[in-house]
Each structure stands twice: as structure tokens, then as C-alpha cells.
């Protein structure tokens, strides 16, 4: 499956469609009006994607914990008991889209990975199983790998156009540093290489590997509102040999604006996507979870959900020992900041504003570390003009190493 080549005609049509969509949503003034009912038979019902170390595991636990998922006062269908967090099928190489249709082998495999009640149905009993069980249980898939996949949104579109998506975004320099620490401390990688060493090798690869600089420059030159061009740019970046190594992905995967455009162009629907500021989630999780629950279920939080969100426990929290190799030096931090300024920050708030106009839900992005981003003030001023869409008030919290 391939993307169409970027063209003036494609960009023009994308702009026309985006304008029409914004006009159709202009009368909507609250999240309640933007809420779209769940499709319990969508596979998966919910999908959590976002940057690694952005809180996807923590959010997965918030939604699947027995304390909330099996609450007798819960009015919604439950999620499977102990579902597999990272099924990973949609970003697996060699997927045949025709085999992802209902009753085909890869579709059944995906149901099994999601602990769907019809995952073990036979071909003869499949239709009856779906008819009687599909609305009795929600399904959930959650992995950062989908966010950066150029094909995952296309495969998901073959399965369902109605799954709800939660995307989590973390400031890219901090994300790279924290993810490096995770690999070193939890997985024992790079015992002899500091994060500065890996960053220097990344910038050297950009400047020496054939074709990398022109591809990145074309991406940076895309207009902020040209989703078609941005999506095709991520396809081109994903195909670079630069992306073959984990060391380079540690930094290249922080180019959110391009990766997000693929999902916007090929999959997102009004009322079915929520973009979460990871920093707001970590600092005021109970407030952010209030929006997450309203987005998913269209109701306020249950007491069990409120208590669980306020517990303060953070999954996969990394305690940082005082080792210099785990922290970026000021010159390398500055170099990375300038790289992400060009490829992420410069157009991020324009992107978020456009998504909000297109019917996306947003929470956070109203405090640090985003204040210096172009468009921050205008983005949050517009949110205040729509009180029900405004992010919660910023509450100062102690710094966490996550």
C-alpha cells in the first residue's frame, strides 16, 4: 500500500476538504456536542498511541485496572481482563490489507491478541459470535509504535473507520533523554555510549547519509496547513536508512508534526481523536483523566476512577542515578532543541489549532514546556473563548523523573 505522491492538486484538495470540515464544525461549542458514541464492534474500540515515555503505559493501566474496569457501577461494557498492551499487528511488516477484513486470518489473529470474545470463533460460528458478543466488551490496543508507522493508519482504516484514538505528545528533547535512560537502566543498552555520543552520531548521519538532508528540508518547507505534504514527508523520512537503527530512531521519532500528519490525513474523524499533553497528564493526572473518560464514554468519572487517577502511582517510572552519561550536555541539548524547533515546534500549535477546528479533542498544552513555542498564546486564547474546550487550569506539581 503506498501514499499518493505529493502534488499541488493534492494539496489544494486537502485544503478544500479541511476548510469544508471546519465550516461544518463551526457551530459546535462544547465537547458534549463533539462527543461521538462508541462503536463497541469497532476493532479496536480504543487505540492509545503516542510517543514512547509519553504515558501510554500509565494510561493503559488507568483504563484496564480491575479497580475501575470491573466496578459494578460501571455503565459501559468492560475491557478484556488483562489485555495485551502492545499487540503490534498494525505496524508489523508484510501485512496484507485484504487479509485484515472480517473473517480473514489476520483479522482473527488481531481479535485474539485483543482478547476479543470472538477471537477463537471458527469460520462457521464467527458471524453469530459477532452478532451476540461484539457489543458486550470493548477492545483496546496501545503502543507508541503505531504513532510513527506510515502504514498503521491505513491498516486500521481497513478494519474500522470508527475506532477512537488517544494520542500522547511529550516535549521531544526531554522525551529523547528519558527514553535513553529507560533503555540504559531497564534494558542495559549502550553501556559504553552516553546520550551525547548517540546524538552526535545522529547528526553525523543526517549530514553524511545520502538523501537525508533534502528529505528533511522538503518536510520543513511544507506549509503548516498542508497535511498532505506533511504526511508524504513522513513516508519519505520513514523510508530513509537513517531510520534503520534504534540509536537514530531515539531522536528521529520525535518529529511529531510529520508523523501525526499521516494519521490526520488517512484516519482521524471528528469527535474520535483526543490529543493529550503528556506533561499535563503526569502533573495533574486526575484532571486530564476527567477529559479522557468523557471522550471515551461520554460521562463523568466514577468515584473508583477518580480515586485511581489520584493515587499518584506512575507506571514504569525511572529513578535516575547521578550519572553524567544519562543527561544531555548544554551544547548538545541546544543542538537538539534547534533541530526540533525546525521540525516540530515551529508548526505544532498551528497543527493543534487546525485539529481542534476539525473536531479533535485536546487537553493540556497550556503550560510548560510549551510556552516558548510559536502560537502558544494564540492557541490558548482561542481555547478560553470556548470555555468547555479550554484545558484545565495549570496546577504546579513537583518535578518527576518518568
XYZ file of N, CA and C in Angstrom, residues 243-349:
321
model
N 16.556 5.633 9.535
C 15.577 5.094 10.478
C 15.773 3.603 10.750
N 16.844 3.028 10.228
C 17.044 1.589 10.411
C 17.595 1.236 11.788
N 18.201 2.191 12.464
C 18.825 1.882 13.755
C 18.036 2.485 14.900
N 18.020 1.765 16.023
C 17.345 2.262 17.219
C 17.990 3.540 17.719
N 19.297 3.637 17.572
C 20.010 4.827 18.027
C 19.497 6.086 17.323
N 19.279 6.008 16.024
C 18.777 7.173 15.301
C 17.291 7.402 15.548
N 16.535 6.317 15.685
C 15.103 6.459 15.977
C 14.863 7.154 17.309
N 15.796 6.986 18.230
C 15.682 7.637 19.527
C 15.421 9.130 19.360
N 16.001 9.723 18.341
C 15.850 11.162 18.101
C 14.888 11.464 16.943
N 14.965 10.680 15.864
C 14.141 10.956 14.685
C 12.661 10.767 14.973
N 12.321 9.856 15.890
C 10.908 9.612 16.195
C 10.267 10.760 16.953
N 11.066 11.782 17.306
C 10.489 12.943 17.970
C 9.926 13.976 17.019
N 9.932 13.694 15.726
C 9.382 14.650 14.758
C 7.864 14.458 14.641
N 7.158 14.844 15.702
C 5.727 14.560 15.825
C 4.880 15.154 14.708
N 5.256 16.358 14.285
C 4.376 17.065 13.349
C 4.198 16.281 12.054
N 5.226 15.601 11.601
C 5.140 14.836 10.366
C 4.417 13.502 10.604
N 4.781 12.813 11.687
C 4.155 11.519 11.971
C 2.656 11.676 12.226
N 2.292 12.731 12.929
C 0.883 12.974 13.227
C 0.080 13.251 11.967
N 0.710 13.888 10.979
C 0.001 14.234 9.748
C -0.489 12.995 9.007
N 0.236 11.882 9.102
C -0.204 10.644 8.442
C -1.539 10.194 9.018
N -1.650 10.224 10.341
C -2.918 9.845 10.981
C -4.023 10.849 10.653
N -3.698 12.126 10.641
C -4.715 13.134 10.317
C -5.259 12.930 8.909
N -4.358 12.711 7.973
C -4.771 12.637 6.573
C -5.539 11.354 6.259
N -5.117 10.246 6.852
C -5.666 8.954 6.451
C -6.722 8.374 7.396
N -6.808 8.884 8.629
C -7.701 8.169 9.551
C -8.592 9.042 10.423
N -8.088 10.127 10.985
C -8.833 10.844 12.020
C -10.223 11.263 11.555
N -11.173 11.182 12.507
C -12.547 11.620 12.272
C -12.952 12.578 13.391
N -13.844 13.552 13.113
C -14.290 14.485 14.167
C -14.864 13.729 15.358
N -14.494 14.157 16.550
C -15.036 13.563 17.761
C -14.438 12.228 18.136
N -13.477 11.742 17.348
C -12.910 10.418 17.628
C -11.401 10.443 17.840
N -10.833 11.630 18.084
C -9.409 11.704 18.391
C -9.209 12.678 19.547
N -8.412 12.264 20.515
C -8.044 13.099 21.658
C -6.526 13.190 21.696
N -5.992 14.415 21.695
C -4.553 14.630 21.798
C -4.248 15.108 23.210
N -3.368 14.380 23.903
C -3.077 14.627 25.311
C -1.651 15.147 25.462
N -1.499 16.225 26.188
C -0.191 16.735 26.577
C 0.344 15.842 27.694
N 1.411 15.102 27.417
C 1.952 14.164 28.408
C 2.353 14.865 29.699
N 2.861 16.090 29.588
C 3.295 16.818 30.781
C 2.103 17.130 31.676
N 0.997 17.550 31.080
C -0.208 17.792 31.866
C -0.705 16.494 32.500
N -0.610 15.393 31.747
C -1.060 14.100 32.271
C -0.255 13.686 33.498
N 1.057 13.834 33.450
C 1.889 13.435 34.579
C 1.697 14.356 35.782
N 1.470 15.645 35.528
C 1.411 16.615 36.620
C 0.031 16.736 37.257
N -1.028 16.517 36.485
C -2.384 16.628 37.024
C -3.269 15.541 36.398
N -2.872 14.320 36.693
C -3.475 13.181 36.019
C -4.983 13.097 36.244
N -5.450 13.376 37.477
C -6.884 13.262 37.753
C -7.696 14.205 36.873
N -7.196 15.439 36.668
C -7.907 16.401 35.827
C -7.930 15.947 34.371
N -6.787 15.459 33.880
C -6.723 15.019 32.493
C -7.585 13.774 32.283
N -7.597 12.873 33.266
C -8.417 11.667 33.140
C -9.903 11.995 33.076
N -10.297 13.098 33.661
C -11.700 13.530 33.546
C -12.072 13.732 32.085
N -11.167 14.373 31.321
C -11.404 14.571 29.898
C -11.322 13.248 29.144
N -10.360 12.393 29.493
C -10.219 11.102 28.825
C -11.497 10.282 28.974
N -12.046 10.227 30.175
C -13.268 9.431 30.407
C -14.447 10.025 29.647
N -14.565 11.343 29.623
C -15.654 11.962 28.856
C -15.503 11.676 27.371
N -14.264 11.711 26.891
C -14.015 11.422 25.480
C -14.367 9.974 25.138
N -13.974 9.034 25.986
C -14.195 7.621 25.696
C -15.643 7.203 25.885
N -16.232 7.654 26.992
C -17.544 7.113 27.379
C -18.676 8.130 27.393
N -18.349 9.426 27.313
C -19.405 10.439 27.322
C -20.078 10.610 28.662
N -19.326 10.403 29.734
C -19.880 10.516 31.090
C -18.816 11.058 32.038
N -19.230 11.511 33.243
C -18.230 11.916 34.244
C -17.495 10.700 34.795
N -16.412 10.946 35.497
C -15.658 9.866 36.116
C -16.448 9.235 37.255
N -16.285 7.932 37.399
C -16.832 7.226 38.559
C -15.937 7.488 39.766
N -16.462 7.362 40.979
C -15.601 7.526 42.167
C -14.375 6.618 42.124
N -14.529 5.390 41.631
C -13.383 4.480 41.556
C -12.331 4.998 40.580
N -12.765 5.613 39.489
C -11.829 6.168 38.511
C -11.124 7.398 39.071
N -11.863 8.228 39.805
C -11.260 9.404 40.410
C -10.195 9.013 41.427
N -10.523 8.034 42.271
C -9.587 7.592 43.305
C -8.339 6.982 42.678
N -8.522 6.180 41.632
C -7.392 5.527 40.992
C -6.492 6.552 40.298
N -7.093 7.523 39.631
C -6.307 8.543 38.933
C -5.533 9.421 39.907
N -6.085 9.633 41.101
C -5.451 10.496 42.090
C -4.454 9.758 42.977
N -4.273 8.468 42.745
C -3.421 7.663 43.629
C -1.958 8.081 43.573
N -1.531 8.680 42.452
C -0.161 9.151 42.344
C 0.816 8.127 41.832
N 0.395 6.866 41.691
C 1.304 5.838 41.209
C 1.559 6.021 39.716
N 2.804 6.024 39.314
C 3.175 6.173 37.911
C 3.837 4.892 37.451
N 3.298 4.275 36.427
C 3.844 3.027 35.915
C 5.116 3.276 35.123
N 6.087 2.383 35.293
C 7.378 2.456 34.598
C 8.116 3.756 34.884
N 7.996 4.233 36.097
C 8.757 5.413 36.500
C 10.223 5.020 36.648
N 11.114 5.820 36.114
C 12.544 5.530 36.154
C 13.214 6.455 37.162
N 13.872 5.870 38.153
C 14.637 6.654 39.113
C 16.028 6.877 38.535
N 16.451 8.126 38.446
C 17.692 8.469 37.748
C 18.859 8.548 38.721
N 19.849 7.694 38.554
C 21.062 7.837 39.370
C 21.899 8.999 38.860
N 22.787 9.531 39.697
C 23.583 10.714 39.299
C 24.738 10.336 38.372
N 24.415 9.980 37.121
C 25.435 9.616 36.148
C 25.425 10.633 35.009
N 26.546 11.290 34.736
C 26.587 12.321 33.673
C 26.175 11.789 32.308
N 26.474 10.518 31.992
C 26.181 9.985 30.663
C 24.684 9.933 30.376
N 23.859 10.023 31.416
C 22.413 9.928 31.237
C 21.766 11.265 30.913
N 22.525 12.329 30.969
C 21.984 13.673 30.784
C 22.697 14.384 29.634
N 21.931 15.083 28.822
C 22.495 15.843 27.712
C 23.344 16.997 28.215
N 24.478 17.205 27.577
C 25.280 18.384 27.879
C 24.597 19.609 27.288
N 24.848 20.813 27.833
C 24.182 22.021 27.305
C 24.359 22.223 25.797
N 25.556 22.029 25.206
C 25.678 22.246 23.752
C 24.843 21.272 22.927
N 24.825 19.991 23.322
C 24.043 19.007 22.566
C 22.552 19.236 22.783
N 22.169 19.604 23.989
C 20.755 19.922 24.239
C 20.309 21.072 23.347
N 21.163 22.086 23.209
C 20.836 23.220 22.351
C 20.719 22.795 20.897
N 21.613 21.918 20.449
C 21.575 21.450 19.064
C 20.289 20.670 18.788
N 19.906 19.811 19.721
C 18.654 19.070 19.567
C 17.452 20.012 19.592
N 17.490 20.989 20.478
C 16.381 21.949 20.563
C 16.208 22.683 19.243
N 17.291 23.064 18.618
C 17.207 23.763 17.337
C 16.675 22.840 16.241
N 17.055 21.568 16.285
C 16.546 20.602 15.310
C 15.031 20.437 15.448
N 14.566 20.271 16.682
C 13.127 20.096 16.902
C 12.357 21.402 16.716
N 13.024 22.530 16.929
C 12.375 23.809 16.653
C 11.964 23.876 15.191
N 12.814 23.389 14.307
C 12.533 23.425 12.875
C 11.501 22.385 12.485
N 11.581 21.176 13.042
C 10.773 20.067 12.566
C 9.550 19.759 13.426
N 9.410 20.407 14.575
C 8.261 20.134 15.449
C 7.629 21.427 15.942
N 8.376 22.184 16.723
C 7.796 23.281 17.492
C 7.248 24.411 16.625
N 7.907 24.661 15.514
C 7.544 25.825 14.700
C 6.116 25.750 14.181
N 5.607 24.563 13.964
C 4.246 24.455 13.451
C 3.296 23.675 14.331
N 3.743 23.315 15.554
C 2.931 22.416 16.359
C 1.607 23.035 16.788
N 1.638 24.271 17.249
C 0.392 24.868 17.735
C -0.551 25.233 16.603
